[in-house]
Tab-separated table of C-alpha atoms in Angstrom:
chain	number	residue	atom	x	y	z
W	29	UNK	CA	64.482	92.003	100.558
W	30	UNK	CA	61.462	91.485	98.327
W	31	UNK	CA	61.425	93.022	94.860
W	32	UNK	CA	59.601	96.394	95.137
W	33	UNK	CA	60.369	96.874	98.880
W	34	UNK	CA	62.148	100.007	100.053
W	35	UNK	CA	64.736	100.201	102.640
W	36	UNK	CA	64.413	103.224	104.800
W	37	UNK	CA	67.811	104.616	105.652
W	38	UNK	CA	68.617	106.293	108.947
W	39	UNK	CA	70.554	109.463	109.393
W	40	UNK	CA	73.916	107.661	110.018
W	41	UNK	CA	73.648	105.543	106.872
W	42	UNK	CA	72.768	108.579	104.860
W	43	UNK	CA	75.715	110.509	106.272
W	44	UNK	CA	78.067	107.459	105.638
W	45	UNK	CA	77.171	107.203	102.101
W	46	UNK	CA	77.298	110.985	101.643
W	47	UNK	CA	80.654	111.112	102.935
W	48	UNK	CA	81.824	108.252	100.781
W	49	UNK	CA	80.415	109.942	97.690
W	50	UNK	CA	82.137	113.236	98.529
W	51	UNK	CA	85.334	111.399	99.056
W	52	UNK	CA	85.356	109.787	95.619
W	53	UNK	CA	84.235	113.090	94.082
W	54	UNK	CA	87.445	114.623	95.150
W	55	UNK	CA	89.439	112.318	92.814
W	56	UNK	CA	87.308	113.219	89.901
W	57	UNK	CA	88.721	115.470	87.181
W	58	UNK	CA	86.926	116.419	83.857
W	59	UNK	CA	88.477	115.211	80.846
W	60	UNK	CA	88.578	118.479	79.090
W	61	UNK	CA	87.241	122.064	79.674
W	62	UNK	CA	88.165	125.670	80.039
W	63	UNK	CA	90.925	126.599	82.456
W	64	UNK	CA	90.429	128.998	85.388
W	65	UNK	CA	93.180	131.727	85.804
W	66	UNK	CA	93.049	134.543	88.213
W	67	UNK	CA	89.332	134.055	88.852
W	68	UNK	CA	88.476	133.909	85.020
W	69	UNK	CA	87.726	131.191	82.722
W	70	UNK	CA	90.063	131.121	79.594
W	71	UNK	CA	88.659	130.815	76.287
W	72	UNK	CA	90.904	127.840	75.333
W	73	UNK	CA	89.744	124.302	75.650
W	74	UNK	CA	92.224	122.320	77.594
W	75	UNK	CA	92.499	118.524	77.705
W	76	UNK	CA	92.986	117.950	81.469
W	77	UNK	CA	93.693	114.223	80.883
W	78	UNK	CA	97.017	115.138	79.184
W	79	UNK	CA	98.458	117.018	82.413
W	80	UNK	CA	101.336	115.050	83.900
W	81	UNK	CA	100.332	115.448	87.648
W	82	UNK	CA	99.075	113.568	90.685
W	83	UNK	CA	96.268	114.668	92.866
W	84	UNK	CA	96.822	114.764	96.524
W	85	UNK	CA	93.563	114.676	98.712
W	86	UNK	CA	94.437	115.178	102.483
W	87	UNK	CA	92.646	113.199	104.973
W	88	UNK	CA	89.834	114.395	107.021
W	89	UNK	CA	88.364	113.132	110.211
W	90	UNK	CA	86.002	110.161	109.646
W	91	UNK	CA	82.431	111.386	109.266
W	92	UNK	CA	83.406	114.897	108.399
W	93	UNK	CA	82.851	116.569	105.154
W	94	UNK	CA	86.046	118.410	103.996
W	95	UNK	CA	85.226	122.262	104.091
W	96	UNK	CA	86.338	122.649	100.596
W	97	UNK	CA	83.356	120.525	99.487
W	98	UNK	CA	80.980	122.339	101.513
W	99	UNK	CA	81.140	125.362	99.269
W	100	UNK	CA	77.605	125.728	97.785
W	101	UNK	CA	78.589	127.421	94.764
W	102	UNK	CA	81.538	125.593	92.967
W	103	UNK	CA	82.194	128.603	90.588
W	104	UNK	CA	82.651	130.943	93.708
W	105	UNK	CA	85.147	128.503	94.923
W	106	UNK	CA	87.190	128.598	91.788
W	107	UNK	CA	87.019	132.302	91.840
W	108	UNK	CA	88.354	132.238	95.498
W	109	UNK	CA	91.163	129.670	94.795
W	110	UNK	CA	93.790	132.015	96.175
W	111	UNK	CA	91.817	132.118	99.485
W	112	UNK	CA	91.482	128.399	99.492
W	113	UNK	CA	95.162	127.731	98.946
W	114	UNK	CA	95.985	130.230	101.734
W	115	UNK	CA	93.772	128.098	104.076
W	116	UNK	CA	95.401	124.948	102.990
W	117	UNK	CA	98.858	126.261	103.623
W	118	UNK	CA	97.783	127.348	107.029
W	119	UNK	CA	96.826	123.681	108.142
W	120	UNK	CA	99.938	121.707	108.649
W	121	UNK	CA	98.045	118.407	108.779
W	122	UNK	CA	96.894	119.250	105.180
W	123	UNK	CA	100.281	119.559	103.701
W	124	UNK	CA	101.963	116.922	101.599
W	125	UNK	CA	105.357	116.871	102.905
W	126	UNK	CA	108.255	114.978	101.212
W	127	UNK	CA	112.109	115.134	100.859
W	128	UNK	CA	114.187	115.344	97.733
W	129	UNK	CA	115.062	111.546	98.207
W	130	UNK	CA	111.259	110.814	97.849
W	131	UNK	CA	111.267	112.017	94.202
W	132	UNK	CA	112.313	109.303	91.647
W	133	UNK	CA	111.790	111.186	88.373
W	134	UNK	CA	110.817	114.694	87.260
W	135	UNK	CA	109.467	114.213	83.668
W	136	UNK	CA	109.397	116.937	80.953
W	137	UNK	CA	108.098	116.487	77.534
W	138	UNK	CA	111.224	117.174	75.495
W	139	UNK	CA	114.940	117.099	75.939
W	140	UNK	CA	115.339	120.867	75.276
W	141	UNK	CA	113.104	121.477	78.448
W	142	UNK	CA	115.511	119.805	80.865
W	143	UNK	CA	117.804	122.740	81.450
W	144	UNK	CA	114.858	125.079	82.162
W	145	UNK	CA	113.567	122.588	84.650
W	146	UNK	CA	116.920	122.278	86.265
W	147	UNK	CA	116.960	126.056	86.762
W	148	UNK	CA	113.482	125.937	88.162
W	149	UNK	CA	114.453	123.106	90.752
W	150	UNK	CA	117.536	124.951	91.871
W	151	UNK	CA	115.619	128.182	92.356
W	152	UNK	CA	112.806	126.744	94.127
W	153	UNK	CA	114.516	124.333	96.513
W	154	UNK	CA	117.990	125.925	97.009
W	155	UNK	CA	116.943	127.750	100.194
W	156	UNK	CA	115.120	124.828	101.728
W	157	UNK	CA	117.620	121.844	101.039
W	158	UNK	CA	121.251	121.258	100.964
W	159	UNK	CA	123.202	121.962	97.862
W	160	UNK	CA	123.931	118.257	97.596
W	161	UNK	CA	120.175	117.357	97.777
W	162	UNK	CA	119.229	119.965	95.134
W	163	UNK	CA	122.121	118.708	92.721
W	164	UNK	CA	120.909	115.054	93.110
W	165	UNK	CA	117.282	116.131	92.470
W	166	UNK	CA	118.410	117.755	89.116
W	167	UNK	CA	119.691	114.301	88.050
W	168	UNK	CA	116.308	112.926	88.335
W	169	UNK	CA	115.098	115.095	85.284
W	170	UNK	CA	114.305	112.930	82.150
W	171	UNK	CA	112.343	113.728	79.050
W	172	UNK	CA	109.352	111.628	77.577
W	173	UNK	CA	111.491	111.636	74.307
W	174	UNK	CA	114.258	109.683	76.275
W	175	UNK	CA	111.876	107.364	77.948
W	176	UNK	CA	110.244	106.435	74.604
W	177	UNK	CA	113.334	105.869	72.939
W	178	UNK	CA	115.215	103.767	75.700
W	179	UNK	CA	112.769	102.131	77.815
């Protein structure tokens, strides 16, 4: 295509590019900002980069914009996070399912957080999984202090 020429894109090309961009946007997270809690923005500046979490984005049918990205006003989406969470929970195909055996590590920051995390794991999972599976899961808890010192 010669310099200065314009390519006219058809509806299908524009839709494909739009969906690719929207797909990529789902993985973007601000470096830092104010946290939303109970529909309100907190006054404290949080560095989201420091969070130790993975982001799960469920697949959607090709060519279909996920409904959580169709919300025109992002701020209103944040205010209605409980409603969105209920919607996600009701659609089985959007759930991330895994078993205790899939978890290799549960990492806490300091050694003194391990017992508290063990209690949380036991309380959360004891009704869903066998006693043996929950016990094995608690053995996967390790601290960053331990990792830095020994690995």
